[in-house]
Amino acid sequence: MSSVSRRESHPLATDLTVPHPESEGASSRVSGTQKTPAGAVQGNQVETYRGPVEQPRPRAEGPTAAYADIRTRLHTDWKDWAITDADVRGVHAQLEKLPAGDYARMLERMDKDGLLAKYVERMSPEARKEFLGQAERKGYITSEPGRKAPPAPLEPPGVPAIYRNEARLPACVRELVHESNRMAKRTHHDAHEAYVKRYAEQVMRAKSLLEIRSLGEPVEHFKVGDGLVHPHPDSERFRESWSRVPGNDMRNVAYEAVSRRMADLTGRMRPGSFWFKAEVELKAELAGVGFKAGAEMTLTQDGQMKWAPKGGAEVTRGVVKVGTEFSESGEPKWSVGLEHAPGSLGKKDPMSVGISADSEGSVRMELPAGGGFGAYSEFNQKEGTFGGGVSFGRKLGEDGEVKLGVGFGMQGARLERARDVASTENGTLFGPLPEQEQRLRWEEIPLARRERMERDGWTSELWRENLRRYGGSAR
């Protein structure tokens, strides 16, 4: 073997034969570290391995040099297998130097050589955003601009900008544009959901109808387009992917909050509330007219308890029963019903059944509890309530009866109230008030209109305050 050896042959050698500096061709053996006189050319030496030496990169002074640098940065092999964030930034910088025409040709060449897909694959989310912005500035892709939401309290989100996804774009860029648009759709959905939550929370803190009106109608959820330009080779796959991103209107949450808060402000039960009730009733008959008196106690789900007296009279003619009683509002409540007496359908007919309806919209079906157990169910479509229970009755002499009953009730959503809350017609919760423009006093508003406005919680005192704030003094 030659006395001059490569470091790979003897990586641990410490006893080397080297030419003597003062003799021609003579050799001397030295031990330990080789010392080279000043000015002499250093020979092969033992060195610490520091990995592969990075090859110098060509200076980017045009498309050809730029492509050479890009290819070097995106090249991988067993010695240089990773494309780093620095490589991605370097490619982005080279592309930024190119004018629009060269930019498009460079991406086309990169796509042909398989470099564009590697470049896109290694991008971080921030790098993808920067690349799409760069591609738009260079005219390589175009966008559909967003628009702001109309001015409204609580900062509703506007429509986001999206990129046009054209068939001429390379497959990896089409995928990148699609994912960017999907993210824009999701971001808008999340922003609208947060806005609706803020709106609902503000509504539940409102102290009056006027505070709710000042928020205005909740701003709608805007539709975000998918950006596909047809015909498109990925349309079916992209549309299926697009449909999995939520994009529904969330305003029902806001309207539900308005409905619940208006129920609170007007002393009504919230939709979805339930309660238990117990009642006691005494009945007696005198000269063919039945009289009844008693009380009803109600315990709501939030622990509130209230009771109300009951009383009235009824007249029965055959199977028809007509009655009247006072209600909580102080107005008389009328009812009419049919009662099927035991045995009227034959000897094997031991049960009496009754059905009645009253002037407040309640319909009640009952198995009367005369002398034993009974049951009932009732609903009120106008008020959106329903319930039922059981009762126990005992005769008192010839013409008297005492009845005890327990049951439950639930408050559903009233159909008319759902229409009221979402309406923006004149005179509704969020609609214009012509009476305000005319500065009409509460008493001057037609009765039918006042009844409609009372469903929203308007009162004469609140109307006067509204005129002072927004409509001037009543004339």
CSV table of C-alpha atoms in Angstrom, one decimal:
chain,number,residue,atom,x,y,z
A,1,MET,CA,0.0,0.0,0.0
A,2,SER,CA,1.2,3.5,-0.7
A,3,SER,CA,2.7,5.4,2.1
A,4,VAL,CA,0.1,8.1,1.5
A,5,SER,CA,-3.2,6.7,2.5
A,6,ARG,CA,-6.9,8.2,2.2
A,7,ARG,CA,-8.7,9.0,5.4
A,8,GLU,CA,-11.3,6.4,4.5
A,9,SER,CA,-8.6,3.6,4.4
A,10,HIS,CA,-7.1,4.3,7.9
A,11,PRO,CA,-9.5,6.5,9.8
A,12,LEU,CA,-7.8,5.8,13.1
A,13,ALA,CA,-4.1,5.8,12.0
A,14,THR,CA,-1.6,7.6,14.3
A,15,ASP,CA,1.7,6.3,12.8
A,16,LEU,CA,2.2,7.6,9.3
A,17,THR,CA,5.2,7.7,6.9
A,18,VAL,CA,5.6,11.2,5.4
A,19,PRO,CA,8.4,12.8,3.3
A,20,HIS,CA,11.1,14.5,5.3
A,21,PRO,CA,11.2,18.2,4.6
A,22,GLU,CA,15.0,18.2,4.2
A,23,SER,CA,15.6,15.1,2.1
A,24,GLU,CA,14.6,14.1,-1.4
A,25,GLY,CA,12.5,11.1,-1.3
A,26,ALA,CA,13.6,10.1,2.2
A,27,SER,CA,11.0,9.1,4.6
A,28,SER,CA,10.8,9.5,8.3
A,29,ARG,CA,8.2,8.0,10.7
A,30,VAL,CA,6.5,10.3,13.1
A,31,SER,CA,4.2,9.3,15.9
A,32,GLY,CA,1.1,11.1,17.0
A,33,THR,CA,-0.2,14.2,15.2
A,34,GLN,CA,1.5,15.2,11.9
A,35,LYS,CA,3.0,18.6,11.9
A,36,THR,CA,3.3,20.5,8.6
A,37,PRO,CA,5.9,23.3,8.3
A,38,ALA,CA,4.6,26.8,7.6
A,39,GLY,CA,4.2,27.4,3.9
A,40,ALA,CA,4.1,23.7,3.0
A,41,VAL,CA,1.2,22.1,1.2
A,42,GLN,CA,-0.8,20.1,3.6
A,43,GLY,CA,-1.3,16.4,2.7
A,44,ASN,CA,-3.9,13.9,3.7
A,45,GLN,CA,-4.8,14.2,7.4
A,46,VAL,CA,-7.1,12.5,10.0
A,47,GLU,CA,-10.1,14.8,10.4
A,48,THR,CA,-13.4,14.6,12.2
A,49,TYR,CA,-16.3,13.7,9.8
A,50,ARG,CA,-18.8,16.6,9.6
A,51,GLY,CA,-21.3,15.2,7.1
A,52,PRO,CA,-21.7,15.9,3.4
A,53,VAL,CA,-20.4,19.2,2.2
A,54,GLU,CA,-23.3,21.4,0.9
A,55,GLN,CA,-22.8,22.0,-2.8
A,56,PRO,CA,-22.6,25.7,-3.8
A,57,ARG,CA,-25.8,26.9,-5.3
A,58,PRO,CA,-25.8,28.9,-8.6
A,59,ARG,CA,-26.7,32.5,-8.4
A,60,ALA,CA,-30.3,33.2,-9.5
A,61,GLU,CA,-30.0,35.8,-12.2
A,62,GLY,CA,-32.9,34.6,-14.5
A,63,PRO,CA,-35.4,31.7,-15.1
A,64,THR,CA,-32.6,29.2,-16.0
A,65,ALA,CA,-30.5,30.0,-12.9
A,66,ALA,CA,-33.7,30.2,-10.8
A,67,TYR,CA,-34.8,26.8,-12.0
A,68,ALA,CA,-31.4,25.3,-11.2
A,69,ASP,CA,-31.6,26.6,-7.6
A,70,ILE,CA,-35.2,25.4,-7.2
A,71,ARG,CA,-34.3,21.9,-8.5
A,72,THR,CA,-31.3,21.8,-6.1
A,73,ARG,CA,-33.4,22.8,-3.2
A,74,LEU,CA,-36.2,20.3,-4.0
A,75,HIS,CA,-33.8,17.4,-4.8
A,76,THR,CA,-33.6,14.5,-2.4
A,77,ASP,CA,-31.4,11.5,-2.2
A,78,TRP,CA,-29.9,9.2,0.5
A,79,LYS,CA,-27.5,11.9,1.5
A,80,ASP,CA,-29.9,14.8,1.4
A,81,TRP,CA,-33.3,13.3,2.0
A,82,ALA,CA,-35.2,16.2,3.6
A,83,ILE,CA,-36.8,19.3,2.1
A,84,THR,CA,-36.6,21.9,4.9
A,85,ASP,CA,-38.7,25.0,5.7
A,86,ALA,CA,-35.6,27.0,4.6
A,87,ASP,CA,-35.8,25.2,1.2
A,88,VAL,CA,-39.4,26.1,0.8
A,89,ARG,CA,-38.7,29.7,1.6
A,90,GLY,CA,-35.8,29.7,-0.9
A,91,VAL,CA,-38.1,28.4,-3.6
A,92,HIS,CA,-40.7,31.0,-2.7
A,93,ALA,CA,-38.1,33.7,-2.9
A,94,GLN,CA,-36.9,32.5,-6.4
A,95,LEU,CA,-40.5,32.5,-7.7
A,96,GLU,CA,-41.1,36.0,-6.3
A,97,LYS,CA,-38.3,37.4,-8.5
A,98,LEU,CA,-40.0,36.2,-11.7
A,99,PRO,CA,-42.3,38.3,-13.8
A,100,ALA,CA,-45.8,37.0,-14.4
A,101,GLY,CA,-45.1,35.2,-17.7
A,102,ASP,CA,-41.9,33.5,-16.4
A,103,TYR,CA,-43.7,32.7,-13.2
A,104,ALA,CA,-46.4,30.7,-15.0
A,105,ARG,CA,-43.8,28.9,-17.2
A,106,MET,CA,-41.7,28.1,-14.2
A,107,LEU,CA,-44.6,26.4,-12.4
A,108,GLU,CA,-45.5,24.5,-15.5
A,109,ARG,CA,-41.9,23.3,-15.8
A,110,MET,CA,-41.8,22.4,-12.1
A,111,ASP,CA,-45.1,20.4,-12.5
A,112,LYS,CA,-43.8,18.5,-15.5
A,113,ASP,CA,-40.6,17.5,-13.6
A,114,GLY,CA,-42.5,16.5,-10.5
A,115,LEU,CA,-41.0,19.3,-8.4
A,116,LEU,CA,-44.2,21.4,-7.9
A,117,ALA,CA,-46.0,18.6,-6.0
A,118,LYS,CA,-43.0,18.1,-3.7
A,119,TYR,CA,-42.9,21.9,-3.1
A,120,VAL,CA,-46.6,22.1,-2.3
A,121,GLU,CA,-46.5,18.9,-0.1
A,122,ARG,CA,-43.8,20.4,2.1
A,123,MET,CA,-45.5,23.7,2.7
A,124,SER,CA,-46.7,24.7,6.2
A,125,PRO,CA,-50.1,26.3,6.5
A,126,GLU,CA,-48.5,29.7,6.5
A,127,ALA,CA,-46.4,28.9,3.4
A,128,ARG,CA,-49.5,27.7,1.5
A,129,LYS,CA,-51.3,31.0,2.3
A,130,GLU,CA,-48.2,32.9,1.1
A,131,PHE,CA,-47.9,30.9,-2.1
A,132,LEU,CA,-51.6,31.4,-3.0
A,133,GLY,CA,-51.2,35.1,-2.4
A,134,GLN,CA,-48.1,35.2,-4.5
A,135,ALA,CA,-49.8,33.2,-7.3
A,136,GLU,CA,-52.7,35.7,-7.3
A,137,ARG,CA,-50.3,38.7,-7.5
A,138,LYS,CA,-48.5,37.1,-10.4
A,139,GLY,CA,-51.9,36.5,-12.2
A,140,TYR,CA,-51.5,32.7,-12.1
A,141,ILE,CA,-54.8,32.3,-10.1
A,142,THR,CA,-57.7,34.7,-9.6
A,143,SER,CA,-60.1,35.2,-6.7
A,144,GLU,CA,-63.7,36.2,-6.0
A,145,PRO,CA,-63.5,39.1,-3.5
A,146,GLY,CA,-65.3,39.0,-0.2
A,147,ARG,CA,-67.6,41.6,1.1
A,148,LYS,CA,-68.3,43.1,4.5
A,149,ALA,CA,-71.5,42.4,6.5
A,150,PRO,CA,-74.0,45.3,6.8
A,151,PRO,CA,-73.3,47.6,9.8
A,152,ALA,CA,-74.9,45.9,12.9
A,153,PRO,CA,-74.2,45.6,16.6
A,154,LEU,CA,-71.9,42.8,17.8
A,155,GLU,CA,-69.8,42.7,14.6
A,156,PRO,CA,-71.4,40.0,12.4
A,157,PRO,CA,-68.9,38.4,9.9
A,158,GLY,CA,-68.9,39.2,6.2
A,159,VAL,CA,-68.4,37.0,3.2
A,160,PRO,CA,-64.8,35.7,2.8
A,161,ALA,CA,-62.8,35.9,-0.4
A,162,ILE,CA,-62.2,32.6,-2.2
A,163,TYR,CA,-60.0,31.5,-5.1
A,164,ARG,CA,-61.3,30.4,-8.5
A,165,ASN,CA,-60.5,26.7,-9.0
A,166,GLU,CA,-59.9,26.3,-12.7
A,167,ALA,CA,-59.2,23.1,-14.6
A,168,ARG,CA,-56.1,24.5,-16.2
A,169,LEU,CA,-54.3,24.5,-12.9
A,170,PRO,CA,-52.0,21.6,-12.0
A,171,ALA,CA,-53.6,18.9,-9.8
A,172,CYS,CA,-51.6,19.8,-6.7
A,173,VAL,CA,-52.6,23.5,-7.0
A,174,ARG,CA,-56.2,22.6,-7.6
A,175,GLU,CA,-56.1,20.6,-4.3
A,176,LEU,CA,-54.4,23.5,-2.6
A,177,VAL,CA,-57.1,26.0,-3.8
A,178,HIS,CA,-59.9,23.7,-2.8
A,179,GLU,CA,-58.6,23.3,0.8
A,180,SER,CA,-58.1,27.0,1.1
A,181,ASN,CA,-61.7,27.6,0.1
A,182,ARG,CA,-62.9,24.9,2.5
A,183,MET,CA,-61.0,26.6,5.3
A,184,ALA,CA,-62.6,29.9,4.3
A,185,LYS,CA,-66.1,28.3,4.5
A,186,ARG,CA,-65.3,26.8,7.9
A,187,THR,CA,-63.9,30.0,9.3
A,188,HIS,CA,-67.0,31.9,8.2
A,189,HIS,CA,-69.2,29.3,9.8
A,190,ASP,CA,-67.3,29.5,13.1
A,191,ALA,CA,-67.3,33.3,13.0
A,192,HIS,CA,-71.1,33.4,12.4
A,193,GLU,CA,-71.7,30.8,15.2
A,194,ALA,CA,-69.7,33.0,17.6
A,195,TYR,CA,-71.6,36.1,16.5
A,196,VAL,CA,-75.0,34.3,17.1
A,197,LYS,CA,-73.8,33.3,20.5
A,198,ARG,CA,-72.9,36.9,21.4
A,199,TYR,CA,-76.2,38.0,20.1
A,200,ALA,CA,-78.1,35.4,22.1
A,201,GLU,CA,-76.2,36.3,25.3
A,202,GLN,CA,-77.0,40.0,24.8
A,203,VAL,CA,-80.7,39.3,24.2
A,204,MET,CA,-80.8,37.3,27.5
A,205,ARG,CA,-79.4,40.3,29.3
A,206,ALA,CA,-82.0,42.7,27.8
A,207,LYS,CA,-84.1,44.5,30.4
A,208,SER,CA,-86.9,45.4,28.0
A,209,LEU,CA,-88.3,45.0,24.5
A,210,LEU,CA,-86.6,48.2,23.4
A,211,GLU,CA,-83.1,46.8,24.2
A,212,ILE,CA,-83.9,43.7,22.0
A,213,ARG,CA,-85.2,46.0,19.2
A,214,SER,CA,-82.0,48.0,19.4
A,215,LEU,CA,-80.0,44.9,18.4
A,216,GLY,CA,-81.9,44.6,15.2
A,217,GLU,CA,-82.6,41.3,13.4
A,218,PRO,CA,-79.7,38.8,13.6
A,219,VAL,CA,-77.6,39.0,10.5
A,220,GLU,CA,-77.9,36.0,8.2
A,221,HIS,CA,-75.2,33.4,7.5
A,222,PHE,CA,-73.8,34.1,4.1
A,223,LYS,CA,-73.3,31.4,1.5
A,224,VAL,CA,-69.7,30.7,0.7
A,225,GLY,CA,-69.1,29.5,-2.9
A,226,ASP,CA,-66.7,26.6,-3.6
A,227,GLY,CA,-64.9,28.5,-6.4
A,228,LEU,CA,-65.2,25.6,-8.9
A,229,VAL,CA,-65.1,26.7,-12.6
A,230,HIS,CA,-66.8,24.1,-14.7
A,231,PRO,CA,-66.0,21.9,-16.4
A,232,HIS,CA,-63.7,20.7,-13.7
A,233,PRO,CA,-61.9,17.3,-13.5
A,234,ASP,CA,-62.3,17.1,-9.7
A,235,SER,CA,-65.8,18.6,-9.4
A,236,GLU,CA,-67.6,15.4,-8.0
A,237,ARG,CA,-64.9,14.7,-5.4
A,238,PHE,CA,-64.5,18.4,-4.4
A,239,ARG,CA,-68.3,18.9,-4.0
A,240,GLU,CA,-68.5,15.8,-1.8
A,241,SER,CA,-65.6,17.1,0.3
A,242,TRP,CA,-67.2,20.6,0.4
A,243,SER,CA,-70.5,19.3,1.7
A,244,ARG,CA,-68.8,17.9,4.8
A,245,VAL,CA,-67.9,21.4,6.0
A,246,PRO,CA,-70.7,23.0,8.1
A,247,GLY,CA,-72.3,26.0,6.4
A,248,ASN,CA,-75.8,26.2,7.9
A,249,ASP,CA,-77.6,29.3,9.1
A,250,MET,CA,-77.3,29.5,12.9
A,251,ARG,CA,-79.9,32.3,13.4
A,252,ASN,CA,-82.4,29.8,14.9
A,253,VAL,CA,-80.3,30.0,18.1
A,254,ALA,CA,-80.7,33.8,18.2
A,255,TYR,CA,-84.5,33.6,17.5
A,256,GLU,CA,-84.8,31.0,20.3
A,257,ALA,CA,-83.1,33.4,22.7
A,258,VAL,CA,-85.4,36.2,21.6
A,259,SER,CA,-88.5,34.0,22.1
A,260,ARG,CA,-87.3,32.9,25.6
A,261,ARG,CA,-86.4,36.4,26.7
A,262,MET,CA,-89.7,37.8,25.5
A,263,ALA,CA,-91.5,35.0,27.4
A,264,ASP,CA,-89.6,36.2,30.5
A,265,LEU,CA,-90.4,39.8,30.0
A,266,THR,CA,-94.1,39.2,29.3
A,267,GLY,CA,-94.6,36.7,32.2
A,268,ARG,CA,-95.1,33.7,30.1
A,269,MET,CA,-93.5,30.2,30.3
A,270,ARG,CA,-90.4,29.7,28.2
A,271,PRO,CA,-90.8,27.1,25.4
A,272,GLY,CA,-89.6,23.7,26.7
A,273,SER,CA,-90.6,24.5,30.3
A,274,PHE,CA,-92.7,22.0,32.3
A,275,TRP,CA,-94.6,22.1,35.5
A,276,PHE,CA,-96.5,20.0,38.0
A,277,LYS,CA,-99.9,20.9,39.2
A,278,ALA,CA,-102.4,19.9,41.8
A,279,GLU,CA,-106.0,20.9,42.0
A,280,VAL,CA,-109.0,20.5,44.3
A,281,GLU,CA,-112.6,21.1,43.2
A,282,LEU,CA,-116.0,21.0,44.9
A,283,LYS,CA,-119.1,20.6,42.8
A,284,ALA,CA,-122.8,21.0,43.7
A,285,GLU,CA,-126.0,21.2,41.7
A,286,LEU,CA,-128.9,23.4,42.4
A,287,ALA,CA,-132.1,23.7,40.3
A,288,GLY,CA,-130.4,22.0,37.3
A,289,VAL,CA,-127.3,24.3,37.4
A,290,GLY,CA,-124.0,23.0,38.5
A,291,PHE,CA,-121.7,25.2,40.6
A,292,LYS,CA,-118.0,24.5,41.3
A,293,ALA,CA,-115.2,26.2,43.3
A,294,GLY,CA,-111.7,25.3,44.2
A,295,ALA,CA,-108.0,26.1,43.6
A,296,GLU,CA,-105.1,25.1,41.5
A,297,MET,CA,-101.4,25.1,42.5
A,298,THR,CA,-98.5,25.0,40.0
A,299,LEU,CA,-94.8,24.2,40.6
A,300,THR,CA,-92.5,25.1,37.7
A,301,GLN,CA,-89.2,23.4,36.9
A,302,ASP,CA,-87.3,26.4,38.2
A,303,GLY,CA,-88.9,26.1,41.6
A,304,GLN,CA,-91.5,28.9,41.3
A,305,MET,CA,-94.9,28.1,42.9
A,306,LYS,CA,-98.2,29.9,42.3
A,307,TRP,CA,-101.8,29.2,43.0
A,308,ALA,CA,-105.0,30.4,41.5
A,309,PRO,CA,-108.7,30.2,42.6
A,310,LYS,CA,-111.2,28.4,40.4
A,311,GLY,CA,-114.9,28.8,40.2
A,312,GLY,CA,-117.9,28.9,37.9
A,313,ALA,CA,-121.1,27.4,36.8
A,314,GLU,CA,-122.3,25.0,34.1
A,315,VAL,CA,-125.6,23.8,32.6
A,316,THR,CA,-126.1,20.3,31.2
A,317,ARG,CA,-128.7,19.5,28.6
A,318,GLY,CA,-128.5,15.9,27.5
A,319,VAL,CA,-124.9,15.2,26.5
A,320,VAL,CA,-124.1,18.9,25.9
A,321,LYS,CA,-122.5,20.9,28.7
A,322,VAL,CA,-122.0,24.7,28.7
A,323,GLY,CA,-120.1,26.4,31.4
A,324,THR,CA,-118.4,29.6,32.4
A,325,GLU,CA,-115.7,30.4,35.0
A,326,PHE,CA,-113.3,33.2,35.8
A,327,SER,CA,-109.7,33.0,34.6
A,328,GLU,CA,-106.3,34.5,35.7
A,329,SER,CA,-106.7,37.4,33.3
A,330,GLY,CA,-110.0,38.4,35.0
A,331,GLU,CA,-111.9,37.8,31.8
A,332,PRO,CA,-114.7,35.2,31.9
A,333,LYS,CA,-113.8,31.9,30.2
A,334,TRP,CA,-116.5,30.0,28.3
A,335,SER,CA,-116.5,26.3,27.6
A,336,VAL,CA,-118.7,23.9,25.7
A,337,GLY,CA,-118.4,20.1,25.8
A,338,LEU,CA,-120.0,16.7,25.2
A,339,GLU,CA,-120.3,14.1,27.9
A,340,HIS,CA,-121.0,10.5,27.2
A,341,ALA,CA,-122.9,9.1,30.2
A,342,PRO,CA,-122.5,5.4,31.4
A,343,GLY,CA,-124.9,3.0,29.8
A,344,SER,CA,-125.9,5.3,26.9
A,345,LEU,CA,-124.4,2.9,24.5
A,346,GLY,CA,-125.8,-0.2,26.1
A,347,LYS,CA,-125.5,-2.3,29.3
A,348,LYS,CA,-121.8,-3.1,28.6
A,349,ASP,CA,-121.0,0.6,28.6
A,350,PRO,CA,-119.9,1.4,32.1
A,351,MET,CA,-117.6,4.4,31.5
A,352,SER,CA,-118.4,8.1,31.0
A,353,VAL,CA,-116.2,10.1,28.7
A,354,GLY,CA,-116.1,13.9,28.2
A,355,ILE,CA,-114.5,16.3,25.7
A,356,SER,CA,-114.7,20.1,26.0
A,357,ALA,CA,-113.1,23.3,24.5
A,358,ASP,CA,-113.0,26.7,26.0
A,359,SER,CA,-112.6,30.3,24.8
A,360,GLU,CA,-108.9,30.4,25.6
A,361,GLY,CA,-108.1,27.6,23.1
A,362,SER,CA,-107.8,24.6,25.5
A,363,VAL,CA,-109.2,21.3,24.5
A,364,ARG,CA,-109.7,18.7,27.3
A,365,MET,CA,-110.5,15.0,27.1
A,366,GLU,CA,-111.5,13.4,30.4
A,367,LEU,CA,-112.6,10.2,32.0
A,368,PRO,CA,-114.6,11.7,34.8
A,369,ALA,CA,-113.6,10.7,38.4
A,370,GLY,CA,-117.1,10.5,39.8
A,371,GLY,CA,-116.9,8.0,42.7
A,372,GLY,CA,-113.5,6.7,41.6
A,373,PHE,CA,-110.3,7.3,39.7
A,374,GLY,CA,-110.2,9.2,36.4
A,375,ALA,CA,-107.7,10.6,34.0
A,376,TYR,CA,-107.5,13.6,31.6
A,377,SER,CA,-105.3,15.1,28.9
A,378,GLU,CA,-105.4,18.6,27.5
A,379,PHE,CA,-103.7,20.8,25.0
A,380,ASN,CA,-103.8,24.4,23.8
A,381,GLN,CA,-102.6,25.0,20.2
A,382,LYS,CA,-102.8,28.8,20.6
A,383,GLU,CA,-100.6,28.8,23.7
A,384,GLY,CA,-98.5,25.8,22.7
A,385,THR,CA,-99.2,23.9,25.9
A,386,PHE,CA,-100.1,20.3,26.6
A,387,GLY,CA,-100.3,17.9,29.5
A,388,GLY,CA,-102.4,15.4,31.5
A,389,GLY,CA,-102.9,13.8,34.8
A,390,VAL,CA,-105.0,11.6,37.0
A,391,SER,CA,-107.8,12.5,39.5
A,392,PHE,CA,-109.9,10.9,42.3
A,393,GLY,CA,-113.5,11.8,43.0
A,394,ARG,CA,-116.0,11.1,45.7
A,395,LYS,CA,-119.7,11.8,45.8
A,396,LEU,CA,-121.0,14.1,48.5
A,397,GLY,CA,-124.6,13.3,49.0
A,398,GLU,CA,-127.0,13.3,46.1
A,399,ASP,CA,-125.8,16.3,44.2
A,400,GLY,CA,-122.3,17.0,45.4
A,401,GLU,CA,-118.8,15.8,44.5
A,402,VAL,CA,-115.2,16.5,45.6
A,403,LYS,CA,-112.4,15.9,43.2
A,404,LEU,CA,-108.6,15.9,43.7
A,405,GLY,CA,-106.2,15.9,40.7
A,406,VAL,CA,-102.5,15.8,40.0
A,407,GLY,CA,-100.8,16.2,36.7
A,408,PHE,CA,-98.1,17.9,34.6
A,409,GLY,CA,-97.9,20.4,31.8
A,410,MET,CA,-95.3,21.4,29.2
A,411,GLN,CA,-94.9,24.6,27.2
A,412,GLY,CA,-94.1,24.1,23.6
A,413,ALA,CA,-93.3,26.7,20.9
A,414,ARG,CA,-96.4,28.7,19.9
A,415,LEU,CA,-96.7,28.8,16.1
A,416,GLU,CA,-97.8,32.4,16.0
A,417,ARG,CA,-94.9,33.4,18.3
A,418,ALA,CA,-92.4,31.7,16.0
A,419,ARG,CA,-93.7,33.7,13.1
A,420,ASP,CA,-93.7,36.9,15.2
A,421,VAL,CA,-90.1,36.6,16.2
A,422,ALA,CA,-88.7,35.9,12.8
A,423,SER,CA,-90.9,38.5,11.0
A,424,THR,CA,-89.6,41.9,9.7
A,425,GLU,CA,-93.0,43.1,8.5
A,426,ASN,CA,-94.3,46.4,9.6
A,427,GLY,CA,-95.2,46.5,13.3
A,428,THR,CA,-93.4,43.2,14.2
A,429,LEU,CA,-90.6,42.8,16.7
A,430,PHE,CA,-87.8,43.8,14.3
A,431,GLY,CA,-90.0,45.5,11.7
A,432,PRO,CA,-90.7,49.2,11.2
A,433,LEU,CA,-93.4,50.8,13.4
A,434,PRO,CA,-95.6,53.1,11.4
A,435,GLU,CA,-97.3,54.2,14.6
A,436,GLN,CA,-94.0,55.5,15.8
A,437,GLU,CA,-93.5,57.6,12.7
A,438,GLN,CA,-97.0,59.0,13.2
A,439,ARG,CA,-96.4,59.6,16.9
A,440,LEU,CA,-99.7,57.9,17.8
A,441,ARG,CA,-100.6,57.5,21.5
A,442,TRP,CA,-101.2,53.9,22.7
A,443,GLU,CA,-104.9,54.5,22.9
A,444,GLU,CA,-105.0,55.8,19.3
A,445,ILE,CA,-103.5,52.6,17.9
A,446,PRO,CA,-106.2,50.3,16.5
A,447,LEU,CA,-107.2,47.5,18.8
A,448,ALA,CA,-106.1,44.7,16.5
A,449,ARG,CA,-102.7,46.3,16.1
A,450,ARG,CA,-102.4,46.8,19.9
A,451,GLU,CA,-103.2,43.1,20.5
A,452,ARG,CA,-100.5,42.1,17.9
A,453,MET,CA,-98.0,44.4,19.6
A,454,GLU,CA,-98.8,43.1,23.0
A,455,ARG,CA,-97.7,39.7,21.9
A,456,ASP,CA,-94.2,41.3,21.6
A,457,GLY,CA,-94.5,42.8,25.1
A,458,TRP,CA,-95.6,46.3,24.3
A,459,THR,CA,-97.5,48.2,27.0
A,460,SER,CA,-98.8,51.7,27.1
A,461,GLU,CA,-95.9,52.7,29.5
A,462,LEU,CA,-93.3,51.1,27.2
A,463,TRP,CA,-94.8,52.8,24.1
A,464,ARG,CA,-94.6,56.2,25.8
A,465,GLU,CA,-90.9,55.5,26.6
A,466,ASN,CA,-90.3,54.4,23.0
A,467,LEU,CA,-91.8,57.6,21.6
A,468,ARG,CA,-89.6,59.7,24.0
A,469,ARG,CA,-86.5,57.9,22.8
A,470,TYR,CA,-87.1,57.6,19.1
A,471,GLY,CA,-90.3,59.1,17.9
A,472,GLY,CA,-90.6,62.3,19.8
A,473,SER,CA,-93.6,63.2,22.0
A,474,ALA,CA,-97.0,61.7,21.3
A,475,ARG,CA,-99.3,64.2,19.6
